[in-house]
The first five atom37 places (N, CA, C, CB, O) and aatype in JSON, in Angstrom:
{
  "aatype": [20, 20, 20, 20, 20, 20, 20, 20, 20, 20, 20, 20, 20, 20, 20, 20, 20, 20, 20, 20, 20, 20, 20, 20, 20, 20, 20, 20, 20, 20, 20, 20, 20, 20, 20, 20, 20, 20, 20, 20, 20, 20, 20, 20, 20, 20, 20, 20, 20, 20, 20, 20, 20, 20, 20, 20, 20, 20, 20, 20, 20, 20, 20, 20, 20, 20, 20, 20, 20, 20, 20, 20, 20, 20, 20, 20, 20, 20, 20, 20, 20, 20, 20, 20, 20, 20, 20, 20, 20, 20, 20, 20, 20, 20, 20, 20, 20, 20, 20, 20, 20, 20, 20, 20, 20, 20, 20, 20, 20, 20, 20, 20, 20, 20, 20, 20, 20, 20, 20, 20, 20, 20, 20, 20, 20],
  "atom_mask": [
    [1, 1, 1, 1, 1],
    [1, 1, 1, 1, 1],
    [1, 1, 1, 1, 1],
    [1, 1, 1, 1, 1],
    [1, 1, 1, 1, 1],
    [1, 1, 1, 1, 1],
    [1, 1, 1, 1, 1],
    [1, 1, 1, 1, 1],
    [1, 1, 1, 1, 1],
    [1, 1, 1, 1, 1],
    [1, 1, 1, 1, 1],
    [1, 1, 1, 1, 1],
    [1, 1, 1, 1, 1],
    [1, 1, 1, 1, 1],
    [1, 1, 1, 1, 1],
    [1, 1, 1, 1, 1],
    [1, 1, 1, 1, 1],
    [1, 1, 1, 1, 1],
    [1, 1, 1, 1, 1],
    [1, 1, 1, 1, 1],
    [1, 1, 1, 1, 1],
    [1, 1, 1, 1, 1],
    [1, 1, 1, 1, 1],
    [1, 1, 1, 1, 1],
    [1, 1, 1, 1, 1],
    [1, 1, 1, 1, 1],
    [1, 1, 1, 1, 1],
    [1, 1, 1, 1, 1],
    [1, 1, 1, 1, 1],
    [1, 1, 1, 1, 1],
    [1, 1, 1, 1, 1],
    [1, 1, 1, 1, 1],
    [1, 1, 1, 1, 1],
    [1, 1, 1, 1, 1],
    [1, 1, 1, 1, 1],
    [1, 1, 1, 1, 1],
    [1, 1, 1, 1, 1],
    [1, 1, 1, 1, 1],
    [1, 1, 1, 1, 1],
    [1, 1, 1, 1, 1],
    [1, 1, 1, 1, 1],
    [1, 1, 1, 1, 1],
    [1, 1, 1, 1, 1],
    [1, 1, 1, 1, 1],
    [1, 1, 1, 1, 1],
    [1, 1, 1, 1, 1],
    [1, 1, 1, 1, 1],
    [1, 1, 1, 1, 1],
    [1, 1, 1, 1, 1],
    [1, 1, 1, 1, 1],
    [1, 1, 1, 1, 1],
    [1, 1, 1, 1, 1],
    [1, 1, 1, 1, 1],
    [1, 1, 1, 1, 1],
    [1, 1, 1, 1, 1],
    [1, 1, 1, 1, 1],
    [1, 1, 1, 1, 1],
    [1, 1, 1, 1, 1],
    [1, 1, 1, 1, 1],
    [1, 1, 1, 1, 1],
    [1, 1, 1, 1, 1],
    [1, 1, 1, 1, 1],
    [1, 1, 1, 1, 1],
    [1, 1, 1, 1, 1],
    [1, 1, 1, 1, 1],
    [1, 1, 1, 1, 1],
    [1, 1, 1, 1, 1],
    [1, 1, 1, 1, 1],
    [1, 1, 1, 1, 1],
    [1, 1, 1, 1, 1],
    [1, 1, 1, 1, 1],
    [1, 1, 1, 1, 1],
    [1, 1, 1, 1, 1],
    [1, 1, 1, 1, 1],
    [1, 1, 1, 1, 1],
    [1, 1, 1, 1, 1],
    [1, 1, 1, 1, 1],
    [1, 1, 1, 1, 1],
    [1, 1, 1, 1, 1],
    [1, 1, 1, 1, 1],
    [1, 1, 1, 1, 1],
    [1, 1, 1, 1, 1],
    [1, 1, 1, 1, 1],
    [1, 1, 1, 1, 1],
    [1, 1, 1, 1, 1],
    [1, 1, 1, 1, 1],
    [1, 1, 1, 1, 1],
    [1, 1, 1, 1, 1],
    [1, 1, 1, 1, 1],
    [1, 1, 1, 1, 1],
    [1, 1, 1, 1, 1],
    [1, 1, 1, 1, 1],
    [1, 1, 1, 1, 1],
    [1, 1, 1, 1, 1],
    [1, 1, 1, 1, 1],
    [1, 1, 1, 1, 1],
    [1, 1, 1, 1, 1],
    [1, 1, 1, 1, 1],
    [1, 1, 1, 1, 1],
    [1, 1, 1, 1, 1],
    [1, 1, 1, 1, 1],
    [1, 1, 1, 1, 1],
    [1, 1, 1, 1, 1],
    [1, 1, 1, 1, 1],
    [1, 1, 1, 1, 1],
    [1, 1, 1, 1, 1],
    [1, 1, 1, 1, 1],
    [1, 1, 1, 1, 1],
    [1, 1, 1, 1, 1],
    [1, 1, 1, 1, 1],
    [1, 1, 1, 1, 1],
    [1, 1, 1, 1, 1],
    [1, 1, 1, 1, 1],
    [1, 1, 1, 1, 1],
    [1, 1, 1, 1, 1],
    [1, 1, 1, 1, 1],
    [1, 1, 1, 1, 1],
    [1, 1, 1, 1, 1],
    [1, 1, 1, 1, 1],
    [1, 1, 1, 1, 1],
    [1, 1, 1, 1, 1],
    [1, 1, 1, 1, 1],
    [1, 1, 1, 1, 1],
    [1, 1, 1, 1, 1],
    [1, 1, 1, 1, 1]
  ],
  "atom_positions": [
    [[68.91, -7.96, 0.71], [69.0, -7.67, -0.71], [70.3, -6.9, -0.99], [67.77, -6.87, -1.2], [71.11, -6.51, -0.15]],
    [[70.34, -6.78, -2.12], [72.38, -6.27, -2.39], [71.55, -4.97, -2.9], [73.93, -7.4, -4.07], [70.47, -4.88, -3.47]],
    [[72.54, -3.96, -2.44], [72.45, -2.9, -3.26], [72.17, -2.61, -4.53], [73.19, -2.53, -3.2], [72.66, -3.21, -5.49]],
    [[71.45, -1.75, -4.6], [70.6, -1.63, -5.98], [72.04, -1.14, -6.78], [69.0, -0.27, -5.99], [72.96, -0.59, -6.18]],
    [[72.06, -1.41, -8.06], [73.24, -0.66, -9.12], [72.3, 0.18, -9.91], [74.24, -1.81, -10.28], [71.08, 0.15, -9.74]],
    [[72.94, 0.96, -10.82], [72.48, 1.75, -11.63], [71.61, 1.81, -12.96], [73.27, 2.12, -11.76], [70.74, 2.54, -13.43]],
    [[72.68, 0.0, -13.53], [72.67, -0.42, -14.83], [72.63, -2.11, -14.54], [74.03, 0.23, -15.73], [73.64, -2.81, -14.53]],
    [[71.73, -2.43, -14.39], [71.61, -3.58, -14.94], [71.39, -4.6, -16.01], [71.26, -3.67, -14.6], [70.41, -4.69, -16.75]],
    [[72.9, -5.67, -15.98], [72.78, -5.93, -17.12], [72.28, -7.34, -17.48], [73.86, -5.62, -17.59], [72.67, -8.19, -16.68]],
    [[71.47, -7.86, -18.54], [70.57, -9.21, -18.7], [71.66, -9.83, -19.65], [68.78, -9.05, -19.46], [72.33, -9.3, -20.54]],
    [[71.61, -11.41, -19.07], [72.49, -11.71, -20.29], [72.35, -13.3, -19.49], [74.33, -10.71, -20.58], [72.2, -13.73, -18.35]],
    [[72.56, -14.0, -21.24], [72.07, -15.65, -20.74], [73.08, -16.25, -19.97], [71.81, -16.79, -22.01], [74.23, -15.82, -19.91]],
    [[72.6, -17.34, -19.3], [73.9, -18.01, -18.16], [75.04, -18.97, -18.94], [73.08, -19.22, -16.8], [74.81, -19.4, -20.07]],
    [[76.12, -19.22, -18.33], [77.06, -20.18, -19.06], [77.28, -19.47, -20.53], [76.35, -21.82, -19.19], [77.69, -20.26, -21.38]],
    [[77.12, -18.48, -20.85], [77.2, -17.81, -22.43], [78.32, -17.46, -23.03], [76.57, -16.61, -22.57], [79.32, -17.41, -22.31]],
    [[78.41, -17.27, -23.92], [79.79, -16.35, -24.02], [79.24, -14.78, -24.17], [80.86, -16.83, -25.54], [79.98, -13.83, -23.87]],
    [[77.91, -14.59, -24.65], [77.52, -13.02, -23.79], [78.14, -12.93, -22.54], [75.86, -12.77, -23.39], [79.16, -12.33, -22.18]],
    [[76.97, -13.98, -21.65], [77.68, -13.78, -20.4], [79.37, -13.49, -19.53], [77.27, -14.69, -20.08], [79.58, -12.87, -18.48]],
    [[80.3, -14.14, -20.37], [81.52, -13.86, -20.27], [81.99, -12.65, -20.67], [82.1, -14.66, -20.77], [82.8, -11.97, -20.04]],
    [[81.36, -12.31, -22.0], [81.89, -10.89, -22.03], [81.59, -9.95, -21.1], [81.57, -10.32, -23.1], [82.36, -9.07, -20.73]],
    [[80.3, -10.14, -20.67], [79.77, -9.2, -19.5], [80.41, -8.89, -18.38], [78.73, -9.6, -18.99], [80.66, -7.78, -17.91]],
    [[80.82, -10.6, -17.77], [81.52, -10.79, -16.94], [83.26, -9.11, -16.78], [81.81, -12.59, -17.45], [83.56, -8.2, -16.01]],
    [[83.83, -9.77, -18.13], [84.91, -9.31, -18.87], [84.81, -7.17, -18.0], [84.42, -9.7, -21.13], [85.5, -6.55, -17.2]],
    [[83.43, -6.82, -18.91], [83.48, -5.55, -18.81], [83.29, -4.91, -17.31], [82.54, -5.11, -19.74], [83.94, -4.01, -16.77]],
    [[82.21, -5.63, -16.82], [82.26, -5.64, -15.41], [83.39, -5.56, -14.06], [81.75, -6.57, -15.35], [83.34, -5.19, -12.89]],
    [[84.32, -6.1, -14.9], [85.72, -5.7, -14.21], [85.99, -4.32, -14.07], [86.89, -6.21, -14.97], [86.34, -3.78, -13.01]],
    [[85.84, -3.81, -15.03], [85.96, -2.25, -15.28], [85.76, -0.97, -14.61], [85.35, -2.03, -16.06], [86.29, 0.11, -14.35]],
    [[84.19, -2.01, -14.39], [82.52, -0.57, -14.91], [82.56, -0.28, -13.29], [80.1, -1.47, -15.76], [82.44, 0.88, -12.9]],
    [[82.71, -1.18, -12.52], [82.68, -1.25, -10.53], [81.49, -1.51, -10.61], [82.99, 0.25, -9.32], [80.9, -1.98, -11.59]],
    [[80.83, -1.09, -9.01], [79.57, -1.67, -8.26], [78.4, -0.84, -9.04], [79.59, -1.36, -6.39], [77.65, -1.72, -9.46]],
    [[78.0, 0.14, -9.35], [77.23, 0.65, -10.1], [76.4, -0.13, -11.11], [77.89, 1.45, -10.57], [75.27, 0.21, -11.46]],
    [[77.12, -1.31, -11.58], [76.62, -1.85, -12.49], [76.62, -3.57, -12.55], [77.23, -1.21, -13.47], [77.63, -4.28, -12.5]],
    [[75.28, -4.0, -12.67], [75.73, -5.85, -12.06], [74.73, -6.64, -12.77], [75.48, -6.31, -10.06], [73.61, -6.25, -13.09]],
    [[75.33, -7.98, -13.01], [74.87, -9.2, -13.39], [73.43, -9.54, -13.18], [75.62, -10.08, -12.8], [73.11, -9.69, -12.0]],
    [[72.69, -9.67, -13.91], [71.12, -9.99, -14.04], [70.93, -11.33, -14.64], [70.32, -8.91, -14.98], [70.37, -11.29, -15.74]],
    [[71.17, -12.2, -14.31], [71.15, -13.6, -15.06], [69.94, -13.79, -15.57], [71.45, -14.81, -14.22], [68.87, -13.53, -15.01]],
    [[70.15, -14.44, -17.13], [68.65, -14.69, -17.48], [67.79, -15.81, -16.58], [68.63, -15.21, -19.02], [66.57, -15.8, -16.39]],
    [[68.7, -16.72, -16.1], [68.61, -17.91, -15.39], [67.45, -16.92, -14.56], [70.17, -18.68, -14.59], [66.33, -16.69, -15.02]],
    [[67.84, -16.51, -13.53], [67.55, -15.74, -12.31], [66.18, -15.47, -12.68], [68.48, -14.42, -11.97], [65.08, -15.88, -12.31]],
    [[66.68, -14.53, -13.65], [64.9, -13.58, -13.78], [64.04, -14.47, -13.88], [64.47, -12.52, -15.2], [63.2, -14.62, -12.99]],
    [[64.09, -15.48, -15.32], [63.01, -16.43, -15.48], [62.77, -17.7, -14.28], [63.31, -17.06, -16.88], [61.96, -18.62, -14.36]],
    [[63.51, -17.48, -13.43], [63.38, -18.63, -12.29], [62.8, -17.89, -11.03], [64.95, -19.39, -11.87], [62.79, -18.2, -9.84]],
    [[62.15, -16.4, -11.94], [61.57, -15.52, -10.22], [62.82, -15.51, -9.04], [59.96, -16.67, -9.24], [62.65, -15.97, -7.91]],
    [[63.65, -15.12, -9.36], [64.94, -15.15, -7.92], [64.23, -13.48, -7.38], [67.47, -15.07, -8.65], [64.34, -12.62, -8.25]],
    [[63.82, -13.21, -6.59], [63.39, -12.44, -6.07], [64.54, -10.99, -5.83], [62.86, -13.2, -5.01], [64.35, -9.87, -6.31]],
    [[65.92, -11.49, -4.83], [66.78, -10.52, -5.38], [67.27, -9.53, -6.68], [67.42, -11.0, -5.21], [67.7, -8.38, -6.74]],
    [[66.87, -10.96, -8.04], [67.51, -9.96, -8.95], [65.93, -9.39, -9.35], [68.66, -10.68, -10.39], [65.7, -8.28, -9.84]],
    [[65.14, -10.2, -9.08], [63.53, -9.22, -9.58], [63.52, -7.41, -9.03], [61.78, -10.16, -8.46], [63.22, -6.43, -9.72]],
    [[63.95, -7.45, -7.54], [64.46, -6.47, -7.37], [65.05, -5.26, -7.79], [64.8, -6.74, -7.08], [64.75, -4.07, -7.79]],
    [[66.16, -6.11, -8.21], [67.24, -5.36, -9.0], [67.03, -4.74, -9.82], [68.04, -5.88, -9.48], [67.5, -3.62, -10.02]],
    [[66.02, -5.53, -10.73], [65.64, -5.26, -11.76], [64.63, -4.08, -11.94], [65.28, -6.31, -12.15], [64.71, -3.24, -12.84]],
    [[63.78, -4.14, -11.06], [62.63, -3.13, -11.03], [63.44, -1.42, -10.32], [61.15, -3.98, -9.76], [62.99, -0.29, -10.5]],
    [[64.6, -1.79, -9.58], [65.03, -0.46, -8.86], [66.21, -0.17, -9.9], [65.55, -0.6, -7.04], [66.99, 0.71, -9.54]],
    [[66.36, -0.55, -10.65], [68.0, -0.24, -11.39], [67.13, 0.71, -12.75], [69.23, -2.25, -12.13], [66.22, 0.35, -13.5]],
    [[67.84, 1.95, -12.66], [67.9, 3.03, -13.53], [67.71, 2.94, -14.92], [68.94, 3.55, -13.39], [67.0, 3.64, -15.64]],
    [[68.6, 1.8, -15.26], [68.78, 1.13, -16.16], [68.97, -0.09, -16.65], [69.23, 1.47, -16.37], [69.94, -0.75, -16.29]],
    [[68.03, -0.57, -17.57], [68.01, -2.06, -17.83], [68.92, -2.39, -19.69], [65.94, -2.57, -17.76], [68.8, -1.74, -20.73]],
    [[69.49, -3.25, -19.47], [70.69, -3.67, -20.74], [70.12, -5.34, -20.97], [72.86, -3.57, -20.03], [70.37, -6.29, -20.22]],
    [[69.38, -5.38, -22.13], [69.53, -6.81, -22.28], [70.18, -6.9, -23.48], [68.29, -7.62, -22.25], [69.94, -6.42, -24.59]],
    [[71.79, -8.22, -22.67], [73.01, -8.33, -24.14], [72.7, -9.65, -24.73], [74.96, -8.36, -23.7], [72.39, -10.55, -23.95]],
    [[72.74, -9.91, -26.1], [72.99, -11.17, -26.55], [74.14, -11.18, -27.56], [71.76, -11.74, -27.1], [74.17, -10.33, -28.45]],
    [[75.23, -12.28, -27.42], [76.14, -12.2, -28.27], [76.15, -12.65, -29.85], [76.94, -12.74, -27.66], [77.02, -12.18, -30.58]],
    [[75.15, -13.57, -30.37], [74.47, -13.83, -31.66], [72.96, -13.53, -32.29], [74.58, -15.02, -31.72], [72.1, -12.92, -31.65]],
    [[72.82, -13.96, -33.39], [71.83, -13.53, -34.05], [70.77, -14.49, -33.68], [72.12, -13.38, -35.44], [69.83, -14.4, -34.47]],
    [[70.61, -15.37, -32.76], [69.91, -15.82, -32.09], [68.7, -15.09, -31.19], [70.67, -16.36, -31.59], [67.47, -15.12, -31.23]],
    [[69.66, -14.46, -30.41], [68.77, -13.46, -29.8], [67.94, -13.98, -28.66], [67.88, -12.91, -30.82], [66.82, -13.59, -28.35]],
    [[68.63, -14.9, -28.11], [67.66, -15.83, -26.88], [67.45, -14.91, -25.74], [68.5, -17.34, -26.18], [66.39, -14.83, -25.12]],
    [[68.45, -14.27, -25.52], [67.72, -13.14, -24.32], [66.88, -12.18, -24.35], [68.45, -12.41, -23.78], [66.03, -11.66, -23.63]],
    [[67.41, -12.07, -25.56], [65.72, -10.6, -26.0], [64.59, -11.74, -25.91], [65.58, -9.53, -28.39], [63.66, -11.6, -25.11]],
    [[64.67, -12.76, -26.67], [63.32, -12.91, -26.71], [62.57, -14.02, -25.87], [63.06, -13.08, -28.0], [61.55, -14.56, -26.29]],
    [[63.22, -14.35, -24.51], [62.93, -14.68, -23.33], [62.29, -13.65, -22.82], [63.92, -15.06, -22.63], [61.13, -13.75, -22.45]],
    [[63.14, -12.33, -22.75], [62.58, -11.24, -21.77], [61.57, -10.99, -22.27], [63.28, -10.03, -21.5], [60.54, -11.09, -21.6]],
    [[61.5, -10.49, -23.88], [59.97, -10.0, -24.75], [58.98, -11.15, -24.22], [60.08, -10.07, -26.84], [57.77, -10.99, -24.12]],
    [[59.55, -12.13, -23.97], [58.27, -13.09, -23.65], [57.61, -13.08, -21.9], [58.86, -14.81, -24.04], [56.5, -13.4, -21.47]],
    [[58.87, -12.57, -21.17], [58.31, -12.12, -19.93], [57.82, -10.5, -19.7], [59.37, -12.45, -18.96], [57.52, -9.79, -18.74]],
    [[57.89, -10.41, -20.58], [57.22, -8.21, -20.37], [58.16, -7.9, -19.47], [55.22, -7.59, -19.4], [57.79, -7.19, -18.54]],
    [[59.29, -8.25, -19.49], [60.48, -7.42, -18.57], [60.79, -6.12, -19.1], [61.94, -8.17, -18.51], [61.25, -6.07, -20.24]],
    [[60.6, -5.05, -18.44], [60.83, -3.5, -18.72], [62.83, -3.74, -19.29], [60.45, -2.24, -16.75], [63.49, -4.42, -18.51]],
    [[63.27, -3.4, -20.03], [64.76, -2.94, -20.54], [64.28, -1.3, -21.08], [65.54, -4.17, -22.09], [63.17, -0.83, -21.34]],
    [[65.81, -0.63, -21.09], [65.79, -0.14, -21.49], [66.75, -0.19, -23.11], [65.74, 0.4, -20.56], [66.52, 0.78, -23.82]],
    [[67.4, -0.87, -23.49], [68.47, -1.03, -24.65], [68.26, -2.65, -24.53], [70.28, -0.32, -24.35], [68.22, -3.39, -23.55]],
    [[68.14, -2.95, -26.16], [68.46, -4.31, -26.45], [70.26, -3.94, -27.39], [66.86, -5.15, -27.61], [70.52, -3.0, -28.15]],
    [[71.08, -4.95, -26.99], [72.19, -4.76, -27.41], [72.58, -6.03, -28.18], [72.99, -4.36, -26.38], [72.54, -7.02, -27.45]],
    [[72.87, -6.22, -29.18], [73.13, -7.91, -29.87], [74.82, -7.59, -30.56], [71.56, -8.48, -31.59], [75.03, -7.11, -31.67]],
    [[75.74, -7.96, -29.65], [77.13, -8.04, -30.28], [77.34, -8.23, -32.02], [77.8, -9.31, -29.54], [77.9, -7.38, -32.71]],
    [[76.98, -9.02, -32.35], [76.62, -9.65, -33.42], [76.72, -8.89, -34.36], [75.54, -10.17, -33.41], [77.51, -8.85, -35.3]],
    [[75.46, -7.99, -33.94], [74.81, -7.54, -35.0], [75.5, -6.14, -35.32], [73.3, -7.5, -34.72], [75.7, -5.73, -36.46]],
    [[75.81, -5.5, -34.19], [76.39, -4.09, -33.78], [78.1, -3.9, -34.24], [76.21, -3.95, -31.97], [78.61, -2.98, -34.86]],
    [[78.83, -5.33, -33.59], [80.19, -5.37, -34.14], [80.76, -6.23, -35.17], [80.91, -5.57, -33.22], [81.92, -6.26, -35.57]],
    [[79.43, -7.17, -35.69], [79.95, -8.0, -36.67], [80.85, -9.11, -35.98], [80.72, -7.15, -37.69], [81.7, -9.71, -36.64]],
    [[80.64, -9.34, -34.74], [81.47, -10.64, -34.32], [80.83, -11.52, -34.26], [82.11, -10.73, -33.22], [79.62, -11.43, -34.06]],
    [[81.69, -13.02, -34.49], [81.16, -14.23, -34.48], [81.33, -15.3, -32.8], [81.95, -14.86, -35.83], [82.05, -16.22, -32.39]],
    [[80.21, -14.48, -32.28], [80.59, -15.41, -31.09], [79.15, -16.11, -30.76], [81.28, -14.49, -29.66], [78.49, -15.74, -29.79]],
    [[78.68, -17.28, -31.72], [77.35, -18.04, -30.99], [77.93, -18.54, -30.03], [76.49, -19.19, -31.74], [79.14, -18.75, -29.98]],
    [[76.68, -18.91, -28.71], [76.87, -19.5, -27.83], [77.17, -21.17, -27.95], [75.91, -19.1, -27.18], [77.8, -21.85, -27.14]],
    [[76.55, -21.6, -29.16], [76.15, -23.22, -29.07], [77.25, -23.86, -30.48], [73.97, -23.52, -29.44], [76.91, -24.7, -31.32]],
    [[78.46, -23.23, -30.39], [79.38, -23.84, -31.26], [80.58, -23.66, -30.29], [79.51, -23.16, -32.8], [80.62, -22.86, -29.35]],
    [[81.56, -24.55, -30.67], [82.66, -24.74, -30.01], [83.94, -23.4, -30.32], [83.07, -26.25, -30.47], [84.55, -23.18, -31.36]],
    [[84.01, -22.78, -29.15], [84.69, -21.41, -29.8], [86.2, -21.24, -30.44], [84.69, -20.4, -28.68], [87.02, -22.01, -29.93]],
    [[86.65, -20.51, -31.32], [87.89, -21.01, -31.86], [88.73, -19.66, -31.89], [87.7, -21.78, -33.37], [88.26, -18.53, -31.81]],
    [[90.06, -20.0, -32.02], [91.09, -18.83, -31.72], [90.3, -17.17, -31.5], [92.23, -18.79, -33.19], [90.4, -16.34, -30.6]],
    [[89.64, -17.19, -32.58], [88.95, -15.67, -33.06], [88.2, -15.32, -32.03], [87.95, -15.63, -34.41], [88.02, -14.15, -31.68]],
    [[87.68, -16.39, -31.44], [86.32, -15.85, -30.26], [87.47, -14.74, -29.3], [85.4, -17.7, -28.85], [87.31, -13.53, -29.13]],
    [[88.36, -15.41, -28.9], [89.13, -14.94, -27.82], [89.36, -13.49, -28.67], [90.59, -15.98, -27.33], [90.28, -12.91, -28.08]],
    [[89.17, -13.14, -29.16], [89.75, -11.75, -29.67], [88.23, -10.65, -29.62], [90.55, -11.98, -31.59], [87.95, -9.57, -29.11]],
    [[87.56, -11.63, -30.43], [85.77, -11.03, -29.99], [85.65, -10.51, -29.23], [84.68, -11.73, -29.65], [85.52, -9.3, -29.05]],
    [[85.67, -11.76, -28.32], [85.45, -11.42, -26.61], [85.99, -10.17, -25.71], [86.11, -12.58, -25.85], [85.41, -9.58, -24.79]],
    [[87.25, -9.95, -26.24], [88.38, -8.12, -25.67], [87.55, -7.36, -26.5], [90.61, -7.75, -26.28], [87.22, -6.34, -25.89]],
    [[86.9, -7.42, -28.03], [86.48, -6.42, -28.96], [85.15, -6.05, -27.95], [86.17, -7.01, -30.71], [85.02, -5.03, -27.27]],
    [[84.38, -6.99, -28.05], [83.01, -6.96, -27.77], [83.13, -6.41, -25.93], [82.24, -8.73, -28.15], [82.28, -5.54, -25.73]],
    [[83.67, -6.61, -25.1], [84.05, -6.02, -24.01], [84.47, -4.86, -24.1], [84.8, -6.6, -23.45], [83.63, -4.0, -23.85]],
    [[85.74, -4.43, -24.44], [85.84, -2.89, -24.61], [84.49, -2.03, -25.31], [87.17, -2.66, -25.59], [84.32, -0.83, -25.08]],
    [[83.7, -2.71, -26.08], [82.62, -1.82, -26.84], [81.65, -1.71, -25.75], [81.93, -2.49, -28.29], [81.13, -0.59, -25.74]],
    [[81.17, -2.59, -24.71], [80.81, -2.67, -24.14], [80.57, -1.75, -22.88], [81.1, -3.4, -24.29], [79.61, -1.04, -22.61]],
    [[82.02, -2.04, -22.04], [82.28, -1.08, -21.27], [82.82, 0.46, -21.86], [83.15, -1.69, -20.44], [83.32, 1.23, -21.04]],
    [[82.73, 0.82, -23.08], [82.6, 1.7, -23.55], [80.67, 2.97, -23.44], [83.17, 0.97, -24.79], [80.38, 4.16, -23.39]],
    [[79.78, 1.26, -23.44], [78.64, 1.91, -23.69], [77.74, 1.7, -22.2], [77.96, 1.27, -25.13], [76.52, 1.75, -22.11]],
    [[78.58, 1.47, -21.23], [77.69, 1.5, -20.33], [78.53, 3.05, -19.28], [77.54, -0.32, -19.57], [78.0, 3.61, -18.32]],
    [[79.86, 3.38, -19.86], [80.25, 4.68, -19.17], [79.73, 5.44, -19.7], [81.46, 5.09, -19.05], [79.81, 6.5, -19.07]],
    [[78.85, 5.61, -21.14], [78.18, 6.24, -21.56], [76.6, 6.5, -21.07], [78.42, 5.88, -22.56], [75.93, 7.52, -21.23]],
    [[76.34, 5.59, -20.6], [74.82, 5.13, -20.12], [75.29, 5.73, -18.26], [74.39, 2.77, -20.43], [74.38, 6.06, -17.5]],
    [[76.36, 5.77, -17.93], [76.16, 5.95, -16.48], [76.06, 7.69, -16.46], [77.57, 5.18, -15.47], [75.27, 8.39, -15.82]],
    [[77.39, 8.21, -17.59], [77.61, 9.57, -17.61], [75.82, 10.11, -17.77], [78.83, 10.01, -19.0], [75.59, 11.2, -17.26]],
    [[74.66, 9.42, -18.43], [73.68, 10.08, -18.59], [72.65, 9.96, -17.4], [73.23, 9.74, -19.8], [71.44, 10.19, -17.54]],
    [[73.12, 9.66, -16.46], [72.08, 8.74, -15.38], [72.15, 9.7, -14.09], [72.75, 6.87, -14.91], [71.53, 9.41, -13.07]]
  ]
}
């Protein structure tokens, strides 16, 4: 099994959540790691793990969709923060439209806010 992180973060596969995640994760180091929604709902046992030993649970969605919250609400997965880009920064990044100049700018917005709020979440841990 991989080392437990601190902050684990949920976020749908192939997404552009997921990319931003990807994005901040550069940042944040080993402390903090990828929880695929894929994973959880497919029982991957590693990230079930992860999930149950990590300090902290982050489920992100980048639209008003909200498919990861309400996958997890539908599996009783413990989080601690639901986070929806969307809704929080006013960006337009759905997953299921073809993305256009603006996303790419989202995507640095919604990342820096990001790794903004998980050095905040570690400083409290």
């Amino acid at each position: 099994m991989m080392e437990t992180p601190k902050v684990c973060l949920i976020t749908c596969g192939n997404s552009l959540s997921e990319i931003i995640v990807l994005e901040a994760l550069k940042e944040v180091g080993s402390e903090v790691a990828l929880c695929p929604l894929s994973a959880v709902v497919g029982g991957v046992s590693d990230i079930l793990g992860l999930l149950k030993e990590a300090r902290y649970v982050m489920v992100v969605d980048s639209c008003s969709e909200a498919c990861a919250k309400k996958l997890i609400d539908g599996l009783r997965i413990r989080y601690d923060e639901y986070l929806n880009l969307e809704e929080k920064l006013g960006i337009k990044t759905p997953c299921y439209t073809s993305p256009s100049g603006e996303v790419v700018d989202d995507i640095g917005l919604a990342a820096a806010y990001l790794i903004e709020r998980i050095e905040e979440v570690l400083k409290e841990l």
